[in-house]
Short mmCIF file of C-alpha atoms and ligand atoms in Angstrom, two decimals:
data_model
loop_
_atom_site.label_atom_id
_atom_site.label_comp_id
_atom_site.label_asym_id
_atom_site.label_seq_id
_atom_site.Cartn_x
_atom_site.Cartn_y
_atom_site.Cartn_z
CA MET A 1 70.43 -15.63 -58.44
CA LEU A 2 66.67 -15.95 -58.05
CA THR A 3 67.09 -19.52 -56.88
CA GLN A 4 69.34 -18.36 -54.03
CA GLN A 5 66.85 -15.66 -53.08
CA TYR A 6 63.96 -18.10 -53.12
CA THR A 7 65.90 -20.70 -51.15
CA ALA A 8 66.80 -18.17 -48.45
CA ARG A 9 63.28 -16.76 -48.23
CA LEU A 10 61.71 -20.22 -48.08
CA ALA A 11 64.08 -21.27 -45.29
CA ALA A 12 63.31 -18.12 -43.30
CA LEU A 13 59.59 -18.55 -43.88
CA ARG A 14 59.70 -22.20 -42.80
CA ASP A 15 61.54 -21.30 -39.59
CA ALA A 16 59.10 -18.51 -38.78
CA LEU A 17 56.06 -20.67 -39.56
CA ALA A 18 57.40 -23.52 -37.41
CA ALA A 19 57.99 -21.11 -34.53
CA ALA A 20 54.51 -19.62 -34.92
CA SER A 21 52.87 -23.06 -34.85
CA GLU A 22 54.42 -23.43 -31.37
CA GLY A 23 54.37 -27.20 -31.50
CA ARG A 24 50.59 -27.07 -31.26
CA TYR A 25 50.10 -27.70 -34.93
CA SER A 26 52.25 -29.00 -37.75
CA PRO A 27 53.72 -26.04 -39.62
CA PRO A 28 51.69 -25.22 -42.72
CA GLU A 29 52.81 -26.07 -46.22
CA ILE A 30 53.83 -23.10 -48.35
CA ILE A 31 51.98 -22.46 -51.61
CA ALA A 32 54.09 -20.09 -53.73
CA VAL A 33 51.68 -17.59 -55.26
CA THR A 34 53.14 -16.83 -58.67
CA LYS A 35 50.35 -14.75 -60.20
CA THR A 36 51.56 -11.80 -62.31
CA HIS A 37 55.10 -13.28 -62.44
CA PRO A 38 56.39 -14.50 -65.80
CA ALA A 39 57.58 -18.06 -66.22
CA GLU A 40 61.27 -17.10 -66.09
CA GLU A 41 60.77 -15.81 -62.54
CA ILE A 42 58.84 -18.92 -61.54
CA LEU A 43 61.09 -21.62 -62.94
CA PRO A 44 63.92 -20.95 -60.41
CA LEU A 45 61.50 -22.03 -57.66
CA MET A 46 62.10 -25.58 -58.84
CA ALA A 47 65.75 -25.58 -57.86
CA ALA A 48 64.69 -24.05 -54.51
CA GLY A 49 62.56 -27.15 -53.95
CA GLN A 50 59.16 -25.46 -54.28
CA VAL A 51 56.71 -27.60 -56.21
CA ILE A 52 53.26 -26.21 -55.42
CA ILE A 53 52.35 -22.86 -56.94
CA GLY A 54 49.13 -20.85 -56.74
CA GLU A 55 47.63 -18.89 -59.62
CA ASN A 56 44.43 -16.87 -59.52
CA ARG A 57 43.45 -16.40 -63.17
CA VAL A 58 42.46 -19.04 -65.69
CA GLN A 59 43.95 -17.18 -68.63
CA GLU A 60 47.29 -16.82 -66.87
CA ILE A 61 47.38 -20.55 -66.13
CA VAL A 62 46.66 -21.36 -69.75
CA GLU A 63 49.36 -18.95 -70.95
CA LYS A 64 52.04 -20.19 -68.56
CA TRP A 65 51.11 -23.85 -68.86
CA PRO A 66 53.54 -24.73 -71.69
CA ASP A 67 56.47 -23.51 -69.55
CA LEU A 68 55.32 -24.64 -66.12
CA GLY A 69 52.86 -27.45 -66.58
CA GLU A 70 55.19 -30.41 -66.36
CA LYS A 71 57.24 -28.92 -63.55
CA PHE A 72 54.86 -27.65 -60.90
CA GLN A 73 51.64 -28.59 -59.19
CA ILE A 74 49.29 -25.70 -59.84
CA HIS A 75 46.52 -24.74 -57.39
CA LEU A 76 43.82 -22.36 -58.55
CA ILE A 77 43.29 -19.89 -55.71
CA GLY A 78 41.17 -17.16 -57.31
CA ARG A 79 37.57 -16.62 -58.28
CA LEU A 80 36.51 -19.01 -60.98
CA GLN A 81 33.75 -18.50 -63.52
CA SER A 82 31.90 -21.69 -64.33
CA ASN A 83 32.36 -21.25 -68.07
CA LYS A 84 36.16 -21.31 -67.65
CA VAL A 85 36.40 -24.54 -65.68
CA LYS A 86 36.88 -26.51 -68.87
CA TYR A 87 40.16 -24.75 -69.67
CA ILE A 88 41.97 -25.81 -66.49
CA MET A 89 40.63 -29.26 -65.72
CA ASP A 90 43.79 -30.95 -67.00
CA LYS A 91 46.14 -28.23 -65.73
CA VAL A 92 45.51 -27.77 -62.02
CA CYS A 93 45.76 -30.31 -59.24
CA MET A 94 43.53 -28.45 -56.77
CA ILE A 95 40.82 -25.81 -56.98
CA GLN A 96 40.83 -23.89 -53.68
CA SER A 97 38.03 -21.46 -54.49
CA VAL A 98 34.82 -23.48 -54.73
CA ASP A 99 32.10 -21.30 -53.24
CA ARG A 100 28.79 -21.93 -54.98
CA PRO A 101 26.68 -24.82 -56.26
CA ALA A 102 26.82 -23.86 -59.95
CA LEU A 103 30.62 -23.91 -59.85
CA ALA A 104 30.73 -27.26 -58.03
CA LEU A 105 28.34 -28.73 -60.60
CA GLU A 106 30.46 -27.57 -63.52
CA ILE A 107 33.69 -28.87 -61.94
CA ASP A 108 31.94 -32.19 -61.38
CA ARG A 109 30.74 -32.28 -64.98
CA GLN A 110 34.13 -31.45 -66.48
CA ALA A 111 36.02 -33.76 -64.12
CA CYS A 112 33.78 -36.64 -65.11
CA ARG A 113 34.38 -35.86 -68.78
CA HIS A 114 38.12 -36.03 -68.14
CA GLY A 115 37.76 -39.14 -66.00
CA VAL A 116 39.31 -37.46 -62.96
CA ARG A 117 38.28 -36.52 -59.45
CA MET A 118 39.31 -32.92 -58.78
CA PRO A 119 40.50 -32.12 -55.25
CA VAL A 120 38.80 -28.94 -54.05
CA LEU A 121 38.65 -26.68 -51.02
CA ILE A 122 35.47 -24.90 -50.02
CA GLN A 123 36.11 -21.16 -49.87
CA VAL A 124 34.65 -19.48 -46.81
CA SER A 125 34.30 -15.75 -46.32
CA PRO A 126 34.83 -15.32 -42.58
CA ALA A 127 34.32 -11.54 -42.66
CA GLY A 128 31.43 -11.49 -45.11
CA GLU A 129 33.43 -9.89 -47.92
CA GLU A 130 31.54 -11.31 -50.84
CA GLN A 131 33.61 -9.52 -53.46
CA LYS A 132 36.55 -11.72 -52.49
CA GLY A 133 34.52 -14.87 -53.00
CA GLY A 134 33.60 -17.42 -50.41
CA MET A 135 30.43 -18.39 -48.62
CA PRO A 136 29.32 -17.44 -45.10
CA PRO A 137 30.53 -20.01 -42.54
CA GLU A 138 26.98 -21.15 -41.80
CA MET A 139 26.48 -22.12 -45.44
CA VAL A 140 29.34 -24.62 -45.46
CA ARG A 141 27.45 -27.56 -43.93
CA PRO A 142 24.48 -27.45 -46.30
CA PHE A 143 26.89 -26.96 -49.20
CA LEU A 144 28.88 -30.04 -48.21
CA GLN A 145 25.67 -32.05 -48.18
CA GLU A 146 25.07 -30.88 -51.74
CA VAL A 147 28.49 -31.73 -53.12
CA ARG A 148 29.68 -34.72 -51.13
CA ARG A 149 28.22 -37.26 -53.53
CA MET A 150 29.53 -35.62 -56.69
CA PRO A 151 31.84 -38.18 -58.31
CA GLY A 152 34.06 -35.58 -59.98
CA LEU A 153 34.77 -33.62 -56.82
CA ALA A 154 36.91 -34.57 -53.84
CA VAL A 155 36.44 -32.12 -50.97
CA ARG A 156 39.70 -31.86 -49.04
CA GLY A 157 39.05 -28.96 -46.69
CA LEU A 158 38.48 -25.23 -46.40
CA MET A 159 40.09 -22.06 -47.72
CA ALA A 160 39.70 -18.45 -46.59
CA VAL A 161 40.88 -15.04 -47.70
CA MET A 162 41.07 -12.67 -44.75
CA PRO A 163 40.26 -8.95 -44.83
CA ASN A 164 43.15 -6.62 -45.53
CA THR A 165 43.66 -5.09 -42.10
CA GLN A 166 46.41 -4.62 -39.52
CA ASP A 167 43.97 -5.32 -36.68
CA GLU A 168 45.63 -8.40 -35.24
CA ALA A 169 43.00 -9.11 -32.61
CA TYR A 170 40.25 -9.05 -35.22
CA LEU A 171 42.24 -11.28 -37.59
CA SER A 172 43.07 -13.69 -34.77
CA GLY A 173 39.39 -14.09 -34.09
CA LEU A 174 38.68 -14.86 -37.74
CA PHE A 175 41.54 -17.38 -38.01
CA ALA A 176 40.46 -19.07 -34.79
CA GLY A 177 36.88 -19.24 -36.07
CA MET A 178 38.06 -20.92 -39.28
CA ARG A 179 40.12 -23.46 -37.34
CA GLN A 180 37.13 -24.20 -35.11
CA LEU A 181 34.82 -24.73 -38.09
CA PHE A 182 37.47 -26.96 -39.71
CA GLU A 183 37.84 -29.11 -36.56
CA GLN A 184 34.09 -29.37 -36.02
CA LEU A 185 33.56 -30.54 -39.59
CA ARG A 186 36.42 -32.99 -39.22
CA GLU A 187 34.85 -34.45 -36.10
CA GLU A 188 31.50 -34.74 -37.84
CA ALA A 189 33.24 -37.00 -40.38
CA ILE A 190 30.72 -36.24 -43.12
CA ASP A 191 30.53 -39.12 -45.55
CA GLY A 192 32.35 -38.30 -48.80
CA VAL A 193 34.14 -35.26 -47.32
CA ALA A 194 37.77 -35.13 -46.18
CA MET A 195 38.75 -32.29 -43.82
CA GLU A 196 42.52 -32.34 -44.19
CA GLU A 197 43.49 -28.91 -45.42
CA LEU A 198 42.87 -25.45 -44.04
CA SER A 199 44.31 -22.91 -46.48
CA MET A 200 44.55 -19.47 -44.86
CA GLY A 201 47.16 -16.76 -44.43
CA MET A 202 49.15 -14.78 -47.00
CA SER A 203 52.44 -12.83 -46.84
CA GLY A 204 51.14 -10.30 -44.33
CA ASP A 205 49.33 -12.62 -41.95
CA CYS A 206 50.80 -16.10 -42.46
CA LEU A 207 52.39 -16.28 -39.01
CA LEU A 208 49.08 -15.50 -37.36
CA ALA A 209 47.48 -18.13 -39.58
CA ALA A 210 50.13 -20.68 -38.56
CA ARG A 211 49.50 -19.89 -34.90
CA HIS A 212 45.85 -20.75 -35.50
CA GLY A 213 46.46 -24.01 -37.27
CA ALA A 214 46.56 -23.30 -40.99
CA THR A 215 47.75 -26.35 -42.95
CA MET A 216 48.55 -24.30 -46.07
CA VAL A 217 49.64 -20.68 -46.39
CA ARG A 218 49.60 -18.88 -49.73
CA ILE A 219 52.70 -16.71 -50.03
CA GLY A 220 53.11 -14.26 -52.90
CA SER A 221 55.07 -11.06 -52.32
CA ALA A 222 57.13 -12.29 -49.34
CA LEU A 223 58.60 -15.01 -51.55
CA MET A 224 58.40 -13.74 -55.13
CA GLY A 225 59.03 -10.07 -54.42
CA ALA A 226 56.64 -7.24 -55.13
CA ARG A 227 55.40 -6.62 -58.63
CA ASN A 228 53.67 -3.70 -60.21
CA TYR A 229 50.07 -4.56 -60.72
CA THR A 230 49.31 -2.99 -64.05
CA ARG A 231 46.01 -4.69 -64.66
C1 PLP B 301 47.58 -12.97 -54.27
C2 PLP B 301 46.98 -13.95 -53.35
C3 PLP B 301 47.72 -14.45 -52.26
C4 PLP B 301 49.14 -14.02 -51.93
O1 PLP B 301 49.17 -12.68 -51.52
P1 PLP B 301 50.52 -12.03 -50.92
O2 PLP B 301 50.01 -10.97 -50.02
O3 PLP B 301 51.27 -11.50 -52.07
O4 PLP B 301 51.23 -13.10 -50.19
C5 PLP B 301 47.11 -15.40 -51.47
N1 PLP B 301 45.84 -15.82 -51.70
C6 PLP B 301 45.11 -15.36 -52.73
C7 PLP B 301 43.73 -15.87 -52.92
C8 PLP B 301 45.65 -14.41 -53.58
O5 PLP B 301 44.91 -13.96 -54.59
#
């Protein structure tokens, strides 16, 4: 039942994202955001062909890990406290929310302890909403210089969380600015930094994000259905 729902929604999303990319960009990959959903609602994603899931809380990842760990590739997409990095180092395959030196240092330290190189995205705050995490766009270059030699960290691109607004013109400007920063950094070909992924767009604004060249969109409610947020 859920599998059929997920399959239909994923197909519709893929079609819409491909149309929105208008042949200018490759359509973005869908990250299924499964936060707040219990494992039994997440497992049917497998049969729908969805492998990458996004979670935003360390504790939730740890709790769901026994059920999901072997079956999905988990991306951490939420704010991360440095002292919790150690709990997820062997559980996630990408950390999308790296936004400050102390966090990068701790990921590097823990990754080296585990003998891995953790793929990360640098989280940018295009609208200056610090409470959502992310650094101002102008801080990205100096930050990359700081982290590019860390052996436990593999920078793969940028991530952004957009403001919650219906103002399409405003959002378009922010998405376009992110794509421009991404392309500039890619052209600069900074040693030790790969600019391959641009993670932006959620259920409400993923088509706009696709139009502006997102390579990953993070889709929660439009795929998983709404949930009551009780915490
Ligand atoms: C929850 C969340 C999403 C998905 O939000 P929806 O609007 O439900 O698609 C995407 N990105 C981040 C960082 C989130 O926390």
